[in-house]
Amino acid sequence: MGYPNTQLYINGEWQDGERDIAVVDPANEAEIGRLALAGRSHLEEAVQAAARGFATWRRTSAFERSKVMRRAADLLRERAETVAANMTREQGKPLAEARIETLGAADTIDWFAEEARRTYGRVVPSRNEQVRQLVVREPIGPVAAFTPWNFPINQAVRKVSAALAAGCSVVLKGPEETPASCAALVQVFADAGLPAGVLNLVFGVPADVSGFLIAHPLIRKISFTGSTQVGKQLAALAGQHMKRVTMELGGHAPAIVFADADIGLAAKLLAAAKFRNAGQVCVSPTRFLVEAPALAEFTERFAEAARAVKVGNGLQDGVKMGPLANVRRVEAMERLVADAKEAGARVVTGGERIGGGGYFFAPTVLTDVPQSARVMNEEPFGPLAPISGFSSYDEVVAEANRLPYGLAAYAYTTSTRTAAAIGADVESGMISINQQGLGMPETPFGGIKDSGYGSEGGSEAMEGYLVSKFISEGR
Ligand code: NAD
């Protein structure tokens, strides 16, 4: 099956937009399809549909909501092969990663479908025998959700599943560069029997769409995944309109390797994590901080793993890293590597664009990178791994916590004492020790500091879509 064109989905109907734009395959820069962009009238229609959808969905029992969601999850599993192939074509990631993302999304829907049935309230003992005091959880209302291109389904499914489970309706602004995956997700909900208007999908000029939706009085909640810079703008706008916000923003994860760690294991797992999705992952390990006695061995093993990564078109067998998703990322990698080299860094492997066409960049390892180099301070969002040494626990904790980011962190050590200490001392929303284990549907996912607030996983994710109402009832 060919790659599909993508329309807007408003009030249960797929429809054309105001104009359309090209969707490009990042592996060869060829146009593979067209995408409809919404004008203001489409956005207004989508919000009105979401308001009507909310009126229906909030009164649909949690059991019924759960059933619709589980049907959607099953449909996504049935369609996983086609959905994954289209994701690879529009985003570039290897087919195996696209499959994992699609099947993982079905798990996420299932998990939140179950959670829908557990939005318990409570009874608070009253001071007066004649009074009953209840705390009930109600859906907050229509949600505007903004999702990026790095995980075209995963980023959307986390928001959509938690919102639908809570009883909210959604206007989802999907990623313009990778729209078909998002549309396939919306289609499974439609085919599972989600009432019209409960989930709407729009695309457009991002700033115009967010400006319209965030300010709209019928929208009650904003959820955004993307860069810290844009997140701050949207949070400020949401503040002006007193809208609740979940912000899942950038990171610059420290990956700390103590000398007592299993260095081979650390290098293998961290390299796999670094080059997954070509490093375009908000929780990607970024600053590799290795205790001095293990620095040479770790660097050698990590560089070996980087050289072994087969880069190519994600549809081809055996490819472990595809192209970057767009030309902006390639240019950003070139700028960061040039800046690091100028500051005195050494390129151990990679460091340049590869391939005759498409947005390919070599898996790159840098050493001797001064702390002032941009790559040590800005989220690279690509396949760059700067490795530095450290000589004391306090020094590495200070370095790990130096940046305003606080999303993910990783540590490797065989000392249970060090593991416990590092778990406590690193300022991050998530830390994974001696393994790579973040991002399950059932566990919290989110950051602190400039990495945002709110959670996109676990029962915590439901909180963002619920309000507590206190009912005091005299007999
Ligand atoms: P960008 O900051 O312009 O866009 C990031 C995402 O935000 C895109 O999906 C885009 O459509 C959206 N966006 C941008 N401006 C918006 C606005 N005013 N209103 C609503 N949505 C808006 O840049 P980019 O080149 O697409 O990505 C660059 C950086 O974004 C990366 O370096 C990375 O730091 C960050 N990013 C983070 C994630 C994540 O998972 N947290 C995902 C994608 C990009």
CSV table of C-alpha atoms in Angstrom, one decimal, residues 45-291:
chain,number,residue,atom,x,y,z
A,45,GLU,CA,-15.2,23.9,13.8
A,46,ALA,CA,-12.8,21.5,15.6
A,47,VAL,CA,-13.2,23.3,18.9
A,48,GLN,CA,-17.0,23.4,18.6
A,49,ALA,CA,-17.0,19.7,17.7
A,50,ALA,CA,-14.8,19.0,20.8
A,51,ALA,CA,-17.2,20.9,23.0
A,52,ARG,CA,-20.1,18.8,21.7
A,53,GLY,CA,-18.0,15.6,21.9
A,54,PHE,CA,-17.1,16.5,25.5
A,55,ALA,CA,-20.8,16.7,26.4
A,56,THR,CA,-21.3,13.2,25.1
A,57,TRP,CA,-18.1,11.6,26.3
A,58,ARG,CA,-18.2,12.9,29.9
A,59,ARG,CA,-21.6,11.2,30.3
A,60,THR,CA,-20.4,8.0,28.7
A,61,SER,CA,-19.7,5.5,31.5
A,62,ALA,CA,-16.1,4.7,32.3
A,63,PHE,CA,-16.8,1.1,31.4
A,64,GLU,CA,-18.1,2.1,28.0
A,65,ARG,CA,-15.1,4.4,27.4
A,66,SER,CA,-12.8,1.6,28.4
A,67,LYS,CA,-14.4,-0.7,25.9
A,68,VAL,CA,-14.1,1.7,23.0
A,69,MET,CA,-10.4,2.3,23.8
A,70,ARG,CA,-9.6,-1.4,24.0
A,71,ARG,CA,-11.2,-1.9,20.6
A,72,ALA,CA,-9.0,0.9,19.3
A,73,ALA,CA,-5.9,-0.8,20.7
A,74,ASP,CA,-6.8,-4.1,19.0
A,75,LEU,CA,-7.3,-2.4,15.7
A,76,LEU,CA,-3.9,-0.7,16.0
A,77,ARG,CA,-2.3,-4.1,16.6
A,78,GLU,CA,-4.0,-5.5,13.5
A,79,ARG,CA,-2.8,-2.6,11.4
A,80,ALA,CA,0.7,-2.3,12.9
A,81,GLU,CA,2.6,-3.5,9.8
A,82,THR,CA,1.1,-0.8,7.5
A,83,VAL,CA,1.2,1.9,10.1
A,84,ALA,CA,4.8,1.2,11.0
A,85,ALA,CA,5.9,1.2,7.3
A,86,ASN,CA,4.3,4.6,6.8
A,87,MET,CA,5.9,5.9,9.9
A,88,THR,CA,9.3,4.8,8.7
A,89,ARG,CA,8.7,6.5,5.3
A,90,GLU,CA,7.7,9.9,6.9
A,91,GLN,CA,10.0,9.9,9.9
A,92,GLY,CA,12.9,7.8,8.9
A,93,LYS,CA,13.3,5.5,11.9
A,94,PRO,CA,14.1,1.8,11.3
A,95,LEU,CA,11.0,-0.4,10.7
A,96,ALA,CA,11.7,-2.4,13.8
A,97,GLU,CA,11.5,0.8,15.9
A,98,ALA,CA,8.4,1.9,14.1
A,99,ARG,CA,6.8,-1.5,14.9
A,100,ILE,CA,7.7,-1.2,18.6
A,101,GLU,CA,6.3,2.3,18.7
A,102,THR,CA,3.0,1.2,17.1
A,103,LEU,CA,2.6,-1.9,19.3
A,104,GLY,CA,3.7,0.1,22.3
A,105,ALA,CA,0.9,2.6,21.6
A,106,ALA,CA,-1.7,-0.2,21.6
A,107,ASP,CA,-0.4,-1.1,25.1
A,108,THR,CA,-0.7,2.5,26.2
A,109,ILE,CA,-4.3,2.7,25.0
A,110,ASP,CA,-5.1,-0.6,26.9
A,111,TRP,CA,-3.4,0.6,30.1
A,112,PHE,CA,-5.3,3.9,30.1
A,113,ALA,CA,-8.5,2.1,29.2
A,114,GLU,CA,-8.1,0.2,32.5
A,115,GLU,CA,-7.2,3.3,34.4
A,116,ALA,CA,-10.4,4.9,33.1
A,117,ARG,CA,-12.3,2.5,35.4
A,118,ARG,CA,-10.3,3.5,38.5
A,119,THR,CA,-10.8,7.3,38.6
A,120,TYR,CA,-12.0,7.0,42.2
A,121,GLY,CA,-13.1,9.8,44.4
A,122,ARG,CA,-13.4,9.7,48.2
A,123,VAL,CA,-15.7,10.2,51.1
A,124,VAL,CA,-14.4,12.7,53.7
A,125,PRO,CA,-15.7,12.2,57.2
A,126,SER,CA,-18.0,15.1,58.1
A,127,ARG,CA,-18.0,17.3,61.2
A,128,ASN,CA,-21.8,17.1,61.1
A,129,GLU,CA,-23.6,13.8,61.1
A,130,GLN,CA,-26.2,15.2,58.8
A,131,VAL,CA,-23.7,16.1,56.1
A,132,ARG,CA,-22.1,13.8,53.5
A,133,GLN,CA,-18.9,15.1,52.0
A,134,LEU,CA,-17.7,13.7,48.6
A,135,VAL,CA,-14.7,14.4,46.5
A,136,VAL,CA,-15.4,13.5,42.9
A,137,ARG,CA,-13.0,13.5,39.9
A,138,GLU,CA,-14.4,15.1,36.8
A,139,PRO,CA,-12.8,15.5,33.4
A,140,ILE,CA,-11.4,18.9,32.9
A,141,GLY,CA,-13.0,19.6,29.5
A,142,PRO,CA,-11.8,19.8,25.9
A,143,VAL,CA,-8.1,19.5,25.6
A,144,ALA,CA,-5.7,21.0,23.0
A,145,ALA,CA,-2.8,18.6,22.5
A,146,PHE,CA,0.4,19.5,20.5
A,147,THR,CA,2.7,16.6,19.5
A,148,PRO,CA,6.0,16.5,17.7
A,149,TRP,CA,7.5,14.4,14.9
A,150,ASN,CA,10.1,12.3,16.7
A,151,PHE,CA,7.6,9.7,17.9
A,152,PRO,CA,4.6,10.5,15.7
A,153,ILE,CA,2.3,8.0,17.4
A,154,ASN,CA,3.8,7.6,20.9
A,155,GLN,CA,3.7,11.3,21.7
A,156,ALA,CA,0.1,11.6,20.6
A,157,VAL,CA,-1.1,8.4,22.2
A,158,ARG,CA,0.0,9.3,25.6
A,159,LYS,CA,-2.0,12.5,25.6
A,160,VAL,CA,-5.0,11.1,23.8
A,161,SER,CA,-5.3,8.0,25.9
A,162,ALA,CA,-5.1,9.8,29.2
A,163,ALA,CA,-7.5,12.5,28.1
A,164,LEU,CA,-10.1,10.0,26.7
A,165,ALA,CA,-9.8,7.7,29.7
A,166,ALA,CA,-10.6,10.7,32.0
A,167,GLY,CA,-13.6,11.6,29.9
A,168,CYS,CA,-12.1,14.6,28.0
A,169,SER,CA,-12.4,15.4,24.3
A,170,VAL,CA,-9.4,16.4,22.3
A,171,VAL,CA,-8.3,18.7,19.5
A,172,LEU,CA,-4.9,17.2,18.5
A,173,LYS,CA,-2.5,19.2,16.5
A,174,GLY,CA,-0.3,16.6,15.0
A,175,PRO,CA,3.2,17.0,13.6
A,176,GLU,CA,3.2,18.4,10.0
A,177,GLU,CA,6.3,16.5,9.0
A,178,THR,CA,5.0,13.1,10.1
A,179,PRO,CA,1.2,13.3,9.8
A,180,ALA,CA,0.1,9.8,8.5
A,181,SER,CA,1.0,8.0,11.7
A,182,CYS,CA,-1.1,10.4,13.8
A,183,ALA,CA,-3.9,10.0,11.3
A,184,ALA,CA,-3.7,6.2,11.6
A,185,LEU,CA,-4.0,6.6,15.4
A,186,VAL,CA,-7.1,8.8,15.1
A,187,GLN,CA,-8.6,6.3,12.5
A,188,VAL,CA,-8.5,3.4,15.0
A,189,PHE,CA,-10.4,5.4,17.5
A,190,ALA,CA,-13.0,6.3,14.9
A,191,ASP,CA,-13.3,2.7,13.8
A,192,ALA,CA,-13.6,1.6,17.3
A,193,GLY,CA,-16.8,3.7,17.7
A,194,LEU,CA,-15.5,6.8,19.4
A,195,PRO,CA,-18.4,9.3,19.0
A,196,ALA,CA,-18.0,12.2,16.5
A,197,GLY,CA,-16.2,15.2,17.9
A,198,VAL,CA,-14.5,13.4,20.9
A,199,LEU,CA,-11.2,13.3,19.0
A,200,ASN,CA,-10.3,15.8,16.3
A,201,LEU,CA,-7.1,16.0,14.4
A,202,VAL,CA,-5.7,19.3,12.8
A,203,PHE,CA,-2.5,20.4,11.2
A,204,GLY,CA,-1.4,23.9,10.4
A,205,VAL,CA,1.1,26.7,11.0
A,206,PRO,CA,2.0,25.7,14.6
A,207,ALA,CA,2.1,29.2,16.1
A,208,ASP,CA,-1.3,30.1,14.5
A,209,VAL,CA,-2.9,26.9,15.7
A,210,SER,CA,-1.6,27.1,19.2
A,211,GLY,CA,-2.4,30.8,19.4
A,212,PHE,CA,-6.0,30.1,18.4
A,213,LEU,CA,-6.6,26.9,20.5
A,214,ILE,CA,-4.9,28.0,23.7
A,215,ALA,CA,-6.9,31.3,23.8
A,216,HIS,CA,-10.2,29.7,22.9
A,217,PRO,CA,-12.6,29.8,25.9
A,218,LEU,CA,-13.9,26.3,25.2
A,219,ILE,CA,-10.5,24.7,25.5
A,220,ARG,CA,-9.8,23.9,29.2
A,221,LYS,CA,-6.4,22.2,29.1
A,222,ILE,CA,-3.2,22.3,27.1
A,223,SER,CA,-0.7,19.5,26.7
A,224,PHE,CA,2.5,20.1,24.7
A,225,THR,CA,5.6,18.1,23.8
A,226,GLY,CA,8.4,19.8,22.1
A,227,SER,CA,11.3,22.2,22.8
A,228,THR,CA,11.7,24.2,26.0
A,229,GLN,CA,11.7,27.4,24.1
A,230,VAL,CA,8.3,26.8,22.5
A,231,GLY,CA,7.0,25.2,25.7
A,232,LYS,CA,7.7,28.4,27.6
A,233,GLN,CA,5.9,30.5,25.1
A,234,LEU,CA,2.8,28.3,25.1
A,235,ALA,CA,2.8,28.0,29.0
A,236,ALA,CA,2.9,31.8,29.1
A,237,LEU,CA,0.0,32.0,26.8
A,238,ALA,CA,-1.9,29.4,28.7
A,239,GLY,CA,-1.2,31.4,31.9
A,240,GLN,CA,-2.8,34.4,30.4
A,241,HIS,CA,-6.0,32.4,29.8
A,242,MET,CA,-5.7,30.5,33.1
A,243,LYS,CA,-5.5,27.1,31.3
A,244,ARG,CA,-4.1,24.0,33.0
A,245,VAL,CA,-0.9,22.8,31.3
A,246,THR,CA,1.2,19.7,30.9
A,247,MET,CA,4.6,20.4,29.4
A,248,GLU,CA,7.0,17.6,28.2
A,249,LEU,CA,10.0,19.5,27.0
A,250,GLY,CA,13.7,19.1,26.2
A,251,GLY,CA,16.4,17.3,28.1
A,252,HIS,CA,20.1,16.9,28.3
A,253,ALA,CA,20.4,13.6,30.1
A,254,PRO,CA,23.6,12.9,32.0
A,255,ALA,CA,24.7,9.3,31.6
A,256,ILE,CA,27.1,8.6,34.6
A,257,VAL,CA,29.4,5.6,34.5
A,258,PHE,CA,31.3,4.9,37.7
A,259,ALA,CA,34.6,3.0,37.5
A,260,ASP,CA,33.1,0.0,39.4
A,261,ALA,CA,30.3,-0.5,36.7
A,262,ASP,CA,30.2,-3.3,34.2
A,263,ILE,CA,31.8,-1.1,31.5
A,264,GLY,CA,30.9,-3.4,28.6
A,265,LEU,CA,27.3,-3.5,29.6
A,266,ALA,CA,27.1,0.3,30.1
A,267,ALA,CA,28.7,1.0,26.7
A,268,LYS,CA,26.4,-1.4,24.9
A,269,LEU,CA,23.2,-0.2,26.5
A,270,LEU,CA,24.0,3.5,26.4
A,271,ALA,CA,25.1,3.3,22.7
A,272,ALA,CA,21.8,1.5,21.8
A,273,ALA,CA,19.9,4.2,23.7
A,274,LYS,CA,21.9,7.1,22.2
A,275,PHE,CA,21.5,6.0,18.5
A,276,ARG,CA,17.8,4.9,18.9
A,277,ASN,CA,15.7,7.1,16.6
A,278,ALA,CA,19.0,8.8,15.6
A,279,GLY,CA,19.2,10.5,19.0
A,280,GLN,CA,16.0,12.4,18.4
A,281,VAL,CA,14.6,11.5,21.8
A,282,CYS,CA,13.9,13.8,24.7
A,283,VAL,CA,15.3,11.2,27.1
A,284,SER,CA,18.3,10.4,25.0
A,285,PRO,CA,21.6,10.0,27.0
A,286,THR,CA,23.6,13.1,26.1
A,287,ARG,CA,26.4,14.0,28.5
A,288,PHE,CA,28.4,10.8,29.0
A,289,LEU,CA,30.3,11.3,32.3
A,290,VAL,CA,32.8,8.5,33.0
A,291,GLU,CA,34.9,8.1,36.1
